[in-house]
Amino acid sequence: MKISLKNIIFRIRNKVRMDKNNFLEVANNSKVVACHISIKGKNNKVFIGENTKIRDSKIEISGENCSVSILNNCVIGHGCYFVAKESNVNIEIGNGCMLSRNVNVMASDGHAIFDDNHERVNHSNSVKIGDGVWLADNVTILKGVSVGEGSVVGINSTLSKSIPIHCVAVGNPAKVVRESVNWEY
C-alpha cells in the first residue's frame, strides 16, 4: 500500500495490521469502513474491487501465498468474517455478490486436528463464491466449497459442500431445495 492521503484516511477508518511482504489493494471508489484487516506471513494479498462496500467486518490471513479477493460491485454486511490460513489458500467473492450480516467464509479451521497416526485430517482449502451470489444472514461457508453463480443461500445455513449455479440452498448442513432461480437487489 502506497502512503497517500487516501491511505491515511483508510487506516483511520479501519484497523489494519500487516507484515512486510504482504499486499492490500482497495479500488479508489470502494467504501471500506470500521473493518479489521490482519495479514500475517508472506506473499499474502487482500484485494477489494471497484464499487464494493464493506462495513464492520473482519478479514484475516495468516500463512504464505494466501489471498482474499472481493471483486467489483459487492455489498458486504456488518459482522462478516473471512479467514484464510496456511499456504496457497484463497477466498474469492465474485462480482455483484451480496453478503448479509454475520456471514462467515472460512477456508481454514481454527486449529490443526490429527488422527491416531499423527497425520493432519483438517487441511485448509480454498473457497470460491461465483458472481451474483446472495448469502443471507448468519450463513457459514466452509473450506473447499464453491457456490455457483446466481445462487442464494438461506438464513442461518451452513454450506459444507459445493452447490451449482442458480439454485437456492438452505439448512444445516445446507441442501439445494430449488434450481433454475434468479434474484435481484
XYZ file of C-alpha atoms in Angstrom:
185
model
C 0.000 0.000 0.000
C 1.412 3.360 -1.018
C 1.333 6.209 1.501
C -1.192 8.810 0.339
C -3.962 10.892 1.875
C -6.489 8.224 0.828
C -4.428 5.503 2.540
C -4.118 7.559 5.717
C -7.895 8.025 5.804
C -8.347 4.290 5.084
C -6.122 3.418 8.055
C -8.008 5.867 10.298
C -11.384 4.331 9.351
C -10.128 0.728 9.676
C -7.732 -1.310 11.820
C -5.008 -2.708 9.559
C -2.181 -4.955 10.746
C 0.079 -6.181 8.001
C 3.504 -7.845 7.990
C 6.051 -6.838 5.372
C 5.920 -8.641 2.012
C 2.104 -8.689 2.000
C -0.297 -6.628 -0.091
C -3.532 -4.736 0.411
C -5.242 -3.218 -2.620
C -8.529 -1.333 -2.429
C -10.098 0.271 -5.515
C -10.465 4.056 -5.277
C -14.266 4.077 -5.435
C -14.870 1.317 -2.864
C -16.027 2.074 0.668
C -14.411 0.097 3.494
C -15.316 1.351 6.980
C -14.773 0.031 10.539
C -13.112 -3.176 9.322
C -10.301 -5.179 10.909
C -7.766 -6.456 8.383
C -4.919 -8.685 9.565
C -2.357 -10.039 7.076
C 0.419 -12.125 8.652
C 3.078 -14.223 6.955
C 4.425 -13.502 3.485
C 3.204 -13.070 -0.079
C -0.420 -12.771 1.050
C -2.904 -10.399 -0.549
C -6.237 -8.752 0.133
C -7.927 -7.238 -2.922
C -11.160 -5.230 -2.822
C -12.564 -4.306 -6.228
C -14.457 -1.315 -7.582
C -17.793 -0.078 -6.193
C -17.633 -2.548 -3.301
C -18.996 -1.622 0.121
C -17.780 -3.350 3.296
C -18.627 -2.237 6.818
C -17.669 -3.563 10.246
C -16.212 -6.855 9.003
C -13.007 -8.812 9.599
C -10.505 -10.212 7.105
C -7.776 -12.478 8.488
C -4.910 -14.065 6.548
C -2.058 -15.978 8.148
C 0.425 -18.049 6.163
C 2.082 -17.913 2.759
C 0.662 -17.170 -0.688
C -2.914 -16.821 0.563
C -5.472 -14.304 -0.662
C -8.896 -12.835 -0.044
C -10.390 -11.197 -3.146
C -13.716 -9.403 -3.072
C -14.406 -8.346 -6.633
C -16.467 -5.475 -8.060
C -19.928 -4.209 -7.068
C -20.271 -6.296 -3.896
C -22.091 -5.383 -0.693
C -20.721 -6.969 2.489
C -22.888 -6.555 5.608
C -21.920 -5.933 9.231
C -20.101 -8.639 11.164
C -18.846 -10.711 8.230
C -15.655 -12.736 8.733
C -13.221 -14.043 6.101
C -10.323 -16.302 7.126
C -7.580 -17.936 5.009
C -4.659 -19.623 6.769
C -1.735 -21.911 5.958
C -0.323 -21.956 2.372
C -1.848 -21.327 -1.059
C -5.381 -20.909 0.276
C -7.686 -18.401 -1.406
C -11.111 -16.916 -0.892
C -12.723 -15.330 -3.934
C -16.008 -13.463 -3.821
C -17.260 -12.847 -7.377
C -18.695 -9.704 -8.936
C -22.076 -8.373 -7.792
C -22.383 -10.508 -4.647
C -24.439 -9.573 -1.602
C -23.439 -10.937 1.784
C -25.894 -10.069 4.549
C -24.959 -9.677 8.213
C -22.696 -12.109 10.093
C -21.630 -14.244 7.125
C -18.547 -16.412 7.786
C -16.349 -17.574 4.908
C -13.775 -19.960 6.340
C -11.114 -21.523 4.119
C -9.336 -22.757 7.253
C -10.186 -24.275 10.602
C -9.011 -22.580 13.761
C -6.668 -25.404 14.813
C -4.968 -28.450 13.351
C -6.557 -31.843 14.086
C -4.547 -35.091 13.901
C -5.557 -38.745 13.767
C -4.012 -41.611 15.787
C -1.100 -41.775 13.291
C -0.352 -38.073 13.881
C -1.470 -37.208 10.353
C -3.347 -33.971 9.785
C -7.026 -34.510 8.953
C -8.269 -30.931 8.501
C -6.177 -29.194 5.853
C -7.228 -25.756 4.625
C -8.900 -25.487 1.223
C -9.887 -22.546 -0.980
C -13.420 -21.137 -1.251
C -14.947 -19.666 -4.408
C -18.195 -17.754 -4.493
C -19.415 -17.116 -8.036
C -20.768 -13.867 -9.487
C -24.153 -12.618 -8.320
C -24.455 -14.796 -5.206
C -26.630 -13.783 -2.250
C -25.669 -15.159 1.173
C -28.368 -14.358 3.762
C -27.839 -13.527 7.460
C -25.662 -15.865 9.538
C -24.564 -18.101 6.650
C -21.317 -20.048 7.093
C -19.313 -21.230 4.076
C -16.740 -23.904 4.983
C -13.401 -24.742 3.370
C -13.339 -26.321 -0.078
C -16.816 -25.072 -1.020
C -17.797 -23.413 -4.303
C -21.056 -21.516 -4.644
C -22.321 -21.351 -8.208
C -23.146 -18.102 -9.983
C -26.511 -16.538 -9.153
C -27.239 -18.855 -6.225
C -28.913 -17.947 -2.925
C -28.056 -19.463 0.463
C -30.816 -19.049 3.065
C -30.595 -17.549 6.530
C -28.659 -19.500 9.214
C -27.421 -22.081 6.677
C -24.045 -23.832 6.722
C -22.561 -24.896 3.400
C -20.174 -27.822 3.808
C -20.464 -28.944 0.155
C -20.447 -27.057 -3.126
C -23.677 -26.038 -4.837
C -24.376 -25.438 -8.551
C -25.374 -22.245 -10.359
C -28.781 -20.531 -9.961
C -30.096 -22.554 -7.058
C -31.390 -21.984 -3.536
C -29.761 -23.904 -0.675
C -30.951 -23.906 2.948
C -30.349 -25.745 6.191
C -27.564 -27.030 8.368
C -25.952 -28.676 6.522
C -27.404 -26.791 3.554
C -29.100 -28.699 0.758
C -30.336 -27.469 -2.610
C -34.124 -27.008 -2.440
C -34.740 -25.187 -5.725
C -32.946 -24.896 -9.062
C -33.165 -22.529 -12.055
C -33.663 -19.351 -9.959
C -32.618 -15.726 -10.387
C -32.692 -12.918 -7.830
C -32.497 -9.112 -7.838
C -31.335 -6.452 -5.404
